[in-house]
XYZ file of C-alpha atoms in Angstrom:
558
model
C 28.863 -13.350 -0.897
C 25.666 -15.497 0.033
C 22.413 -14.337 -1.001
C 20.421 -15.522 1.502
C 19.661 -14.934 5.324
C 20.618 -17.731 7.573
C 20.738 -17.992 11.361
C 23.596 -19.856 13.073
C 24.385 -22.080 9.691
C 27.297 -23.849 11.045
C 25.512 -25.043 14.213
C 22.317 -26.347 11.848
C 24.617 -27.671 9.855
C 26.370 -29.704 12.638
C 22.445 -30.587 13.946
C 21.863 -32.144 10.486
C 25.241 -34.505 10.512
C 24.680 -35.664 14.106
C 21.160 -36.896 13.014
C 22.599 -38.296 10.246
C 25.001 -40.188 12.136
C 22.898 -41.340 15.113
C 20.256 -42.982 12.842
C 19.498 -46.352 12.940
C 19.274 -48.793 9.607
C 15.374 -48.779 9.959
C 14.385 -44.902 9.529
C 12.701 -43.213 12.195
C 9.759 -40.340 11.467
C 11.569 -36.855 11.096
C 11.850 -34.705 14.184
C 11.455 -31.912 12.191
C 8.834 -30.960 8.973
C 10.056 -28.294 6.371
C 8.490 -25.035 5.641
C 8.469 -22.728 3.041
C 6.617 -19.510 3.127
C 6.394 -17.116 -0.097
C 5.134 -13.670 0.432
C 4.196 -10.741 -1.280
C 3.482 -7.224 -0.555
C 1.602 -3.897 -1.736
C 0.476 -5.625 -5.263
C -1.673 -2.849 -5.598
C -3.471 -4.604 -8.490
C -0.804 -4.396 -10.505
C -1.916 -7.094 -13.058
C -0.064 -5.742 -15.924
C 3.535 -5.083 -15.170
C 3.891 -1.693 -13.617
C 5.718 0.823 -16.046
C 7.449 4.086 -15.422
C 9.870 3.894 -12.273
C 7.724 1.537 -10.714
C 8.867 -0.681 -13.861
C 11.989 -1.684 -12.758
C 13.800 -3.283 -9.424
C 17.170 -3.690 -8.278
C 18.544 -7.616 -8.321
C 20.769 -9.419 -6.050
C 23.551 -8.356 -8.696
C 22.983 -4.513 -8.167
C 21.495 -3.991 -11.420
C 18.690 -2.484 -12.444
C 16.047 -4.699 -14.382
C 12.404 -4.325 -15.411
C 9.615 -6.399 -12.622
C 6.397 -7.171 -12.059
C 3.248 -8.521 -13.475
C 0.510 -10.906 -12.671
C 1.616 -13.172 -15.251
C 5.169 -13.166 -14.398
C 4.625 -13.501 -10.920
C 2.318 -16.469 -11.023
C 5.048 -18.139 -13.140
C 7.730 -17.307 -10.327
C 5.552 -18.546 -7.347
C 4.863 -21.681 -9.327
C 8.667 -22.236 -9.690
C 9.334 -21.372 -6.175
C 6.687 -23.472 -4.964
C 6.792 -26.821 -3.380
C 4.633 -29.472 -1.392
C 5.627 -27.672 2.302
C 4.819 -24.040 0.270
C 2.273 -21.465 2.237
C 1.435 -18.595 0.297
C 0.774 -15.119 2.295
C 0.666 -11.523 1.665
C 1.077 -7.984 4.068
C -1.815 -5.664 2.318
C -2.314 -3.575 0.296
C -3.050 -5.966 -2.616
C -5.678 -3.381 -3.212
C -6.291 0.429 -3.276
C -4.497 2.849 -5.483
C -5.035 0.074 -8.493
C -4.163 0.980 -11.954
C -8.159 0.545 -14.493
C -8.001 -2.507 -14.949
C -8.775 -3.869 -11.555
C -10.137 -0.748 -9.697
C -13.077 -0.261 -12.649
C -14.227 -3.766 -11.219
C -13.493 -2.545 -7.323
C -10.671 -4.969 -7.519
C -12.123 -8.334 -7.553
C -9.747 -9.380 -10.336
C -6.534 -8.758 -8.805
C -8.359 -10.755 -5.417
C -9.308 -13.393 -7.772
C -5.896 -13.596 -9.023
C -4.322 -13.371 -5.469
C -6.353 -16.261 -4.468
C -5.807 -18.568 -7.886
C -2.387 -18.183 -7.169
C -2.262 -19.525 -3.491
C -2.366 -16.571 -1.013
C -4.095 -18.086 1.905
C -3.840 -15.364 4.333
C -2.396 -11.441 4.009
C -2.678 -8.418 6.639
C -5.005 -6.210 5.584
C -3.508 -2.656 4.634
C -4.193 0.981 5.154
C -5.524 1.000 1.358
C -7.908 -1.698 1.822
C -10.203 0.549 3.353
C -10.306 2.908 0.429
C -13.306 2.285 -0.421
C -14.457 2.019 3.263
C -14.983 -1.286 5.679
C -18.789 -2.704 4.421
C -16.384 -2.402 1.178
C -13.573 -4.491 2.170
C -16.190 -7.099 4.344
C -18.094 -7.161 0.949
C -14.491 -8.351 -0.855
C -13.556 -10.841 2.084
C -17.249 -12.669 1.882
C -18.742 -12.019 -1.496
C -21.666 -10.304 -3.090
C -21.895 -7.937 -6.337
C -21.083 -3.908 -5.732
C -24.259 -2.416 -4.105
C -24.078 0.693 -6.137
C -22.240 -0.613 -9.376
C -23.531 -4.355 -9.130
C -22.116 -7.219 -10.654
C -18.952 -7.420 -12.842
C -18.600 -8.992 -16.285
C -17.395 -12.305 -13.904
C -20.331 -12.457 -12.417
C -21.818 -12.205 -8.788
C -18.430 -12.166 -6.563
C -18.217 -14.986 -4.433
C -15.380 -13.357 -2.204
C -11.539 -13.760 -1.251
C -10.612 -17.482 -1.419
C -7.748 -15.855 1.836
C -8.428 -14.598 4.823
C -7.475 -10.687 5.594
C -6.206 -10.324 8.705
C -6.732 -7.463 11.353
C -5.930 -7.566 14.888
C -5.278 -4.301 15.682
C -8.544 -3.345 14.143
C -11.371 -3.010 16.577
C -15.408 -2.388 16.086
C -15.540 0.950 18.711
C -19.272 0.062 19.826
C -18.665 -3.447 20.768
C -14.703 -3.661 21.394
C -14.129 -6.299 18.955
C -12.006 -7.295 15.960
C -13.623 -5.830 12.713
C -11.528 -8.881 11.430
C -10.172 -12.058 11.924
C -7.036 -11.286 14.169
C -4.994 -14.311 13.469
C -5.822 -17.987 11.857
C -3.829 -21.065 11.895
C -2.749 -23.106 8.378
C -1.834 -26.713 8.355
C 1.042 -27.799 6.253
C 3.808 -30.677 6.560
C 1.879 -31.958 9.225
C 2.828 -28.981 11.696
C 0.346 -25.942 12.670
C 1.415 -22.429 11.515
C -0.298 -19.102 13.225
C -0.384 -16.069 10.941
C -1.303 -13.044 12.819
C -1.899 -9.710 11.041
C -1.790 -6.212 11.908
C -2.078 -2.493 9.769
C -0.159 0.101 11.129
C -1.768 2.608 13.499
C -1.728 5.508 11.816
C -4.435 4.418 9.162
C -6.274 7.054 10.741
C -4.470 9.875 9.416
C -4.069 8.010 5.911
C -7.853 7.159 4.824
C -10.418 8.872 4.431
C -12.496 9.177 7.964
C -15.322 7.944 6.264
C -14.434 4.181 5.363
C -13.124 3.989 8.880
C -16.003 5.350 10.927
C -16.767 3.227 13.939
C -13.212 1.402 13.789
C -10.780 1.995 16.494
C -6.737 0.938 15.297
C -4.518 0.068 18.503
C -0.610 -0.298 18.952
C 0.401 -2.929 16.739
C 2.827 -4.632 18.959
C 0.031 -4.632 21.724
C -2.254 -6.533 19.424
C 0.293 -8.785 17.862
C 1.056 -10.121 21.262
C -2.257 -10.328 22.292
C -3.224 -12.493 19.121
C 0.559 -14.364 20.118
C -1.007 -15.382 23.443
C -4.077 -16.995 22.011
C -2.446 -18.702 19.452
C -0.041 -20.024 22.367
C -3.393 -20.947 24.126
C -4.105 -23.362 21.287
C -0.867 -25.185 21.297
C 0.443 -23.094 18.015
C 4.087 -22.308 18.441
C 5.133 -21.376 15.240
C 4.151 -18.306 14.399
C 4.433 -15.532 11.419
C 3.665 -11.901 11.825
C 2.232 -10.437 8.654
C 2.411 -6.730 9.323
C 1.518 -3.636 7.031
C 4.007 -1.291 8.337
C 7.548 -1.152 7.754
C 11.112 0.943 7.044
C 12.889 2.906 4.871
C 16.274 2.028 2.963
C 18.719 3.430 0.982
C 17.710 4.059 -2.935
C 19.002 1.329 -5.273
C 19.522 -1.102 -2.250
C 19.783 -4.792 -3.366
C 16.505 -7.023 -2.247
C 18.549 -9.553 -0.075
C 20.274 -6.671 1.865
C 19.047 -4.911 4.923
C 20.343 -1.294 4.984
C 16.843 -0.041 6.525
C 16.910 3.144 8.121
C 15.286 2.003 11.968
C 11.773 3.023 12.099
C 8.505 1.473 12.865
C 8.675 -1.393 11.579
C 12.239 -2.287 12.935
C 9.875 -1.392 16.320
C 7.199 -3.896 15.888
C 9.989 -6.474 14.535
C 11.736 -6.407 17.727
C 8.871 -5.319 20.272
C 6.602 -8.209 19.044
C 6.164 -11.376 21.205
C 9.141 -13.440 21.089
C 7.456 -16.608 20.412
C 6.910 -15.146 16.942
C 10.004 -16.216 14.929
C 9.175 -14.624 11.786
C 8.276 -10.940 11.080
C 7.512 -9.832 6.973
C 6.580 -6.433 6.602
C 4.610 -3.940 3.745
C 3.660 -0.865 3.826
C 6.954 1.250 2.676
C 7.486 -0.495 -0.641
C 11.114 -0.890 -0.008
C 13.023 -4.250 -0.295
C 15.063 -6.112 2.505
C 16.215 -9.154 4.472
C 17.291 -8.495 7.850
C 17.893 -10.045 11.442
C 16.452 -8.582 14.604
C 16.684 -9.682 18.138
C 13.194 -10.621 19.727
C 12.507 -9.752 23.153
C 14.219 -12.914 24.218
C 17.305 -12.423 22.820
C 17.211 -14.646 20.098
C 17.214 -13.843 16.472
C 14.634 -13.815 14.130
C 14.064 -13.221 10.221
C 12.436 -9.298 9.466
C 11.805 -8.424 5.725
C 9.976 -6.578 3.175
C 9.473 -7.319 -0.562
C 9.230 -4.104 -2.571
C 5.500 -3.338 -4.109
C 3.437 -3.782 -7.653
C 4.010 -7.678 -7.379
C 7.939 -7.091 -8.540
C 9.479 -9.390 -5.530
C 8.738 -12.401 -3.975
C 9.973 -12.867 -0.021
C 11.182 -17.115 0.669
C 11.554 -17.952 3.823
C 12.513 -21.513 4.552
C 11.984 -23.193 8.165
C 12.141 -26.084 10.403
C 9.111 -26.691 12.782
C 10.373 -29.160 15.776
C 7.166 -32.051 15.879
C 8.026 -32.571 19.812
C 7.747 -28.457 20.596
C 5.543 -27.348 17.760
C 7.601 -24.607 17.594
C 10.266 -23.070 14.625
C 13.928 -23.969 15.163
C 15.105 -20.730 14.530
C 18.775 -21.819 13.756
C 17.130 -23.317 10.257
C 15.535 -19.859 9.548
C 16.813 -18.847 5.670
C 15.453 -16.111 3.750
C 15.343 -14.751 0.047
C 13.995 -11.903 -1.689
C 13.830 -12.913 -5.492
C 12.636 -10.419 -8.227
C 10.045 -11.080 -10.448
C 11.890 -10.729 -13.575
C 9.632 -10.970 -16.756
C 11.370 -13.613 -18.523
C 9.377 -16.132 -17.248
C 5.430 -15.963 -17.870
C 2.197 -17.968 -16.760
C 0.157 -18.762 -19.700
C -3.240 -18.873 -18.278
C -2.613 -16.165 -16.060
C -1.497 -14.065 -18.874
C -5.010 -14.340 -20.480
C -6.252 -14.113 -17.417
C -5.117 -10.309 -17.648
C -6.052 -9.979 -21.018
C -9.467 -10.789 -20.509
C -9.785 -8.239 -18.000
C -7.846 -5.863 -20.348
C -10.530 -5.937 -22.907
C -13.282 -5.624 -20.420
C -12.360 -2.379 -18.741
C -10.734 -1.352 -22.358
C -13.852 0.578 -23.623
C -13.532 2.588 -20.612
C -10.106 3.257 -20.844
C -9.233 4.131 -24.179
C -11.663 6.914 -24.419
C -9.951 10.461 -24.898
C -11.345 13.212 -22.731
C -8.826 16.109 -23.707
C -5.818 17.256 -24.637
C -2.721 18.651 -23.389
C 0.028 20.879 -25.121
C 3.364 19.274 -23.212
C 4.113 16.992 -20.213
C 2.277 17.310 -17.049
C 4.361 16.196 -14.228
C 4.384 15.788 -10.700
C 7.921 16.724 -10.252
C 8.144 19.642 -8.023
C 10.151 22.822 -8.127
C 12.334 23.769 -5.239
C 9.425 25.061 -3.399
C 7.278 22.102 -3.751
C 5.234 22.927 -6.597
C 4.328 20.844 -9.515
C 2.348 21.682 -12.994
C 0.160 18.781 -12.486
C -0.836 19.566 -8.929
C -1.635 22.799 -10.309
C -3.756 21.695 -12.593
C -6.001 19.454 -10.121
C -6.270 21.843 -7.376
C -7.680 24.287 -10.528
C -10.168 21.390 -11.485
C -11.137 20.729 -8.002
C -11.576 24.672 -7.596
C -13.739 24.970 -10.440
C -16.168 21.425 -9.505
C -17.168 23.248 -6.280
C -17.457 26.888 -7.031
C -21.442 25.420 -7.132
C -20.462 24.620 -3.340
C -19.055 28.356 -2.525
C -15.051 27.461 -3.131
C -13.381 30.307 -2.880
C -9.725 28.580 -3.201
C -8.648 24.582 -3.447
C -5.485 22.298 -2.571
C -4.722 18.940 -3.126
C -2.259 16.468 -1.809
C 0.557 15.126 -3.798
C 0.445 11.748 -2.283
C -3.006 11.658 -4.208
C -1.300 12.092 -7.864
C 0.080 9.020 -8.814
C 1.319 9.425 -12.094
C 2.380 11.900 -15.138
C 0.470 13.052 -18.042
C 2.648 12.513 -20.907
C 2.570 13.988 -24.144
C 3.691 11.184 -26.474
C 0.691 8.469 -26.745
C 1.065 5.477 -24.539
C -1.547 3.836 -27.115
C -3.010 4.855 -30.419
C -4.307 7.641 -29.239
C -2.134 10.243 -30.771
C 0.227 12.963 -29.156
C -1.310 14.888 -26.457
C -4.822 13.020 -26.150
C -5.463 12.417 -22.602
C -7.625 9.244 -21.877
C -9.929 8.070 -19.308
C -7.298 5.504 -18.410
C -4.979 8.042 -17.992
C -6.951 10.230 -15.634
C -7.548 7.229 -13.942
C -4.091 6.259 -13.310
C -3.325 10.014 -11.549
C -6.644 10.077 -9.760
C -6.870 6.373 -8.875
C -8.419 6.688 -5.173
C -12.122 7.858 -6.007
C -11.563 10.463 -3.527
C -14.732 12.964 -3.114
C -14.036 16.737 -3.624
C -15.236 19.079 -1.035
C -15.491 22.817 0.752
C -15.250 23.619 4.285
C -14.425 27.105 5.748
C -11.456 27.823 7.968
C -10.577 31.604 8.880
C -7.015 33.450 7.730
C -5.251 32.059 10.742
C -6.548 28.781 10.452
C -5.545 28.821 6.609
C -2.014 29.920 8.015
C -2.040 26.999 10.773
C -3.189 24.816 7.558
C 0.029 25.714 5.635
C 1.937 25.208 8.354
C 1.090 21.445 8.897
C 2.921 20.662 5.295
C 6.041 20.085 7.587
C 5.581 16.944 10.442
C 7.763 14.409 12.255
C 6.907 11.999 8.929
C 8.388 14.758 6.403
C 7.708 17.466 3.888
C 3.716 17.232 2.290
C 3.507 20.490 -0.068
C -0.273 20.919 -0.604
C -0.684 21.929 -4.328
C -2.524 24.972 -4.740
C -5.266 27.098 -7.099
C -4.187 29.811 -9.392
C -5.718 32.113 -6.967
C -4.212 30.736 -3.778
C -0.391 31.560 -3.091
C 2.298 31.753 -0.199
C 5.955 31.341 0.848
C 7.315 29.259 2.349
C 11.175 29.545 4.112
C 12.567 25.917 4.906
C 15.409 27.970 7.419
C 12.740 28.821 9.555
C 11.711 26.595 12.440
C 8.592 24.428 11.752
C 5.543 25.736 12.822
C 7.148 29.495 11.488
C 7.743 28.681 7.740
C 4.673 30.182 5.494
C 4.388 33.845 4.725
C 2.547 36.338 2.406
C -0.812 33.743 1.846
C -2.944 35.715 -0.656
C -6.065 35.083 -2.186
C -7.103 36.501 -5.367
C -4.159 38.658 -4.958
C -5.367 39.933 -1.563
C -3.696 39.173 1.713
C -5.496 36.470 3.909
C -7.399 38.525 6.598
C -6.450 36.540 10.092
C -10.234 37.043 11.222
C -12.347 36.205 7.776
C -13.598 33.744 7.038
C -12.432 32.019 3.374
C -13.879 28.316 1.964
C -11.507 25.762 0.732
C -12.150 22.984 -1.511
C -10.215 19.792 -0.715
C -10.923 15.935 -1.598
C -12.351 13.891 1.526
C -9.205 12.703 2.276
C -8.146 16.216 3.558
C -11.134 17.361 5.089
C -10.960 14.380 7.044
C -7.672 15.027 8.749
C -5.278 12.854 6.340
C -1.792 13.293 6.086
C -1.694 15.329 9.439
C -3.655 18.430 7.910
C -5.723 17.922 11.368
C -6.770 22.121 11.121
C -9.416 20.884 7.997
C -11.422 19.166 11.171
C -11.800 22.611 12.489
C -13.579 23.742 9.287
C -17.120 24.473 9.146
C -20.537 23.916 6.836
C -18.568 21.244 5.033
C -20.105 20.139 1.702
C -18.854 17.329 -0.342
C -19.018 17.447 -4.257
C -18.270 15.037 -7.411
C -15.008 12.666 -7.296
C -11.970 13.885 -8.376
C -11.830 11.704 -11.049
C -14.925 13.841 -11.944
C -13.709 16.692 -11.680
C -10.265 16.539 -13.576
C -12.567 14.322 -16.138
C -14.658 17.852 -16.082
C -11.733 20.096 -16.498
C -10.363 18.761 -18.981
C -13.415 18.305 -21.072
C -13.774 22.202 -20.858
C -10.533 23.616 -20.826
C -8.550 21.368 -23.317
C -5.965 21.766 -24.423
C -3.654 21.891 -21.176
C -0.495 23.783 -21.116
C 1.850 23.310 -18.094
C 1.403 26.427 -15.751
C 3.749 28.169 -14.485
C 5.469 27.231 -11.360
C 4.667 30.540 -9.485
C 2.131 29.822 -6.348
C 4.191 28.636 -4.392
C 7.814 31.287 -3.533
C 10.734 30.202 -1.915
C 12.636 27.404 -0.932
């Protein structure tokens, strides 16, 4: 069985012998200059290798192996590189970072990115984390305003371009980045364009977005196809941070996606762009979708935490400037750790033992696991535990009650030491890697029935969110009921919620701000924002150590 994607092989094949057979004894130029494009996709600064589940990937072979890591990934791009290579990403290469590069706001995994070769990547839904002036400041240089220069140095900015074009500035009706660029290699023109997908809204906080408008991706991609056109650029790559789902323990040069939005843009998008690599969903595959034109063209995805690499191989025709999409061949490799790039290696370890002080310092204790996995209602003893912390940072602020998302908990707290720190410590590093988003902690007030239209929102079109609640805050919830009808018996501090009172609920800015389709915390009122979560679970922890698991009995039903 072939590994790799390839459009109408026979017929290139035949292409190749003709040529070889019509030319004359004194060579003529090529009609044709080779491409190679290596991609990558939701690093997430992942400059150590990623442990846990997100350690390990599936190979072409079906097994399961262990991935990832700046150094290993360096070495792999430098084997897979050669003179026709361009080097490209689809976002989120930061956001969500483990320490080690989010302590520093991420300039070392962007340094990295751009030793490495990345000319241009998409920008992602978490590249705005820490808000747009943020993500300008990381695209054109200059130290932190608040936390000022790292150990490096003043940052002199991304050495690729980010780019945006479904990303408008509201006031003025213009991108809020560069919408597409053009690369020279082989001597042939290349267009990348980039797009996010449109429902970064609902994802980020509403702060680091203020003032930015985020349009149909397909609309803008064809938009930024039609200028590129305009310049004579006919070979053209789609870099889009949206994607599909797939089946669990798919292989990486399979395609198996479940047809979603990115299987939308893929085909939707302007048909003079013959290649379409994707992000966002951190799944892995290698497909072939028909373009509004009929013909085929190559659609993948290369899992997440640097642990794949996405080839795609090409012929650009010198006479048309445009791809001949029968030579179109396509390979997701893994980034197994076997191989290893020296001086990216130390690299890493530099950065290591700058952030190290930082990370290695305890700040409690716990008595067993703390884990996000959920009971049959949705509940988990870790969400538990930060919705408590959150409650208790803003009883200054009025709280009365607090959630918290479980998108926003990234990670366990485990009870055997990942270090030297001994069984049970909890470190900074540790906190860190559950809380990585820097999310601010909050209170706004909503009435009974908008705490019951609240609890009702944990069931949308895009699947099950379980908000994680206080010790003092619980409901059921009845899956066999239609959606919209599923909560019951909400009680606070062992009262039933009164319908026409009025109660205040602490939430991080994410939340409050609409994310994750909880659009009834925009209704609240006399919201007040208080420390990080980071903060606050720092906080709890500090006072209330050690930890047991609590019990799993806020949340009833199933």
């Amino acid at each position: 069985m072939t590994r790799r994607f390839l459009l109408a092989t026979c017929a290139a094949a035949g292409a190749v012998a003709v040529a070889a057979t019509a030319q004359p004894v004194a060579a003529q130029p090529a009609p044709t200059s080779a491409v190679r494009l290596l991609a990558i996709n939701d690093f997430h600064g992942n400059l150590e290798p990623p442990t846990g589940s997100s350690a390990n990937a599936v190979d072409e072979d079906g097994k399961t192996v262990l991935a990832g890591g700046a150094a290993h990934l360096a070495a792999h791009l430098k084997r897979l590189t050669d003179r026709n290579t361009l080097k490209v990403a689809q976002g989120d290469l930061i956001g969500a970072s483990p320490l080690i590069s989010a302590a520093y706001h991420d300039e070392p995994s962007v340094e990295f990115l751009g030793d490495v070769g990345v000319t241009a990547s998409a920008v992602g839904n978490h590249e705005f984390d820490e808000g747009y002036k943020e993500l300008h400041r990381i695209q054109w240089g200059g130290c932190h305003p608040k936390d000022g220069c790292s150990p490096a140095g003043k940052w002199k900015g991304a050495k690729f371009t980010y780019l945006a074009a479904n990303v408008l500035k509201e006031k003025k009706n213009k991108p809020a980045l560069k919408p597409w660029t053009i690369r020279y290699v082989n001597g042939v023109r290349v267009g990348f364009i980039g797009v996010v997908t449109k429902t970064t809204p609902s994802i980020v906080t509403a702060e680091g977005i203020e003032g930015l408008r985020f349009e149909d991706e397909v609309v803008s991609a064809n938009k930024a196809a039609k200028e590129l056109k305009a310049r004579g650029v006919h070979a053209m790559v789609l870099l889009v941070h949206e994607g599909d789902q797939t089946p669990a323990g798919q292989r990486p040069d399979a395609c198996g996606t479940v047809p979603g939005a990115g299987t939308r843009i893929a085909k939707e998008a302007d048909p003079d762009i013959d290649v379409v690599l994707a992000g966002h969903t951190h799944q892995q595959y290698l497909c072939s979708v028909t373009d509004p034109a009929g013909k085929p063209r190559l659609y993948s995805s290369g899992s997440s935490f640097g642990r794949v690499i996405t080839q795609v191989d090409f012929q650009v025709d010198r006479r048309t400037n445009d791809v001949v999409r029968s030579t179109l061949k396509g390979d997701n490799h893994v980034v197994t750790r076997d191989i290893t790039d020296q001086p990216t290696a130390d690299f890493v370890a530099e950065w290591k033992e700058r952030v190290s002080t930082i990370a290695n310092k305890p700040i409690g204790r716990i008595t067993a696991d703390l884990r996000r996995t959920a009971s049959s209602a949705g509940e988990s003893a870790l969400g538990d535990v930060i919705a408590d912390a959150h409650l208790e940072a803003t009883k200054g602020l009025g709280a009365q009650i607090a959630v918290t998302n479980p998108g926003g908990i990234r990670t366990d707290f485990d009870f055997k030491p990942s270090g030297g720190e001994g069984e049970g410590v909890v470190t900074y590093g540790e906190a860190f890697a559950v809380q990585p988003f820097s999310n601010v902690t909050g209170v706004t007030s909503l009435t009974g029935a908008q705490l019951d239209e609240l609890l009702e929102q944990q069931w949308t079109s895009a699947g099950e969110k379980i908000l994680q609640p206080s010790a003092n805050f619980r409901f059921t919830i009845d899956r066999s009921r239609p959606v919209g009808d599923r909560v019951s018996a909400i009680t606070v501090n062992g009262a039933p919620v009164d319908p026409a009172a009025t109660y205040k609920i602490s939430a991080n800015n994410f939340l409050l701000g609409g994310g994750d389709g909880f659009t009834t915390f925009t209704k609240g009122s006399g919201t007040a924002l208080g420390p990080i979560d980071l903060d606050a679970l720092v906080a709890y922890f500090g006072a209330h150590s050690p930890i047991a698991p609590p019990a799993l009995d806020r949340i009833s039903g199933q």
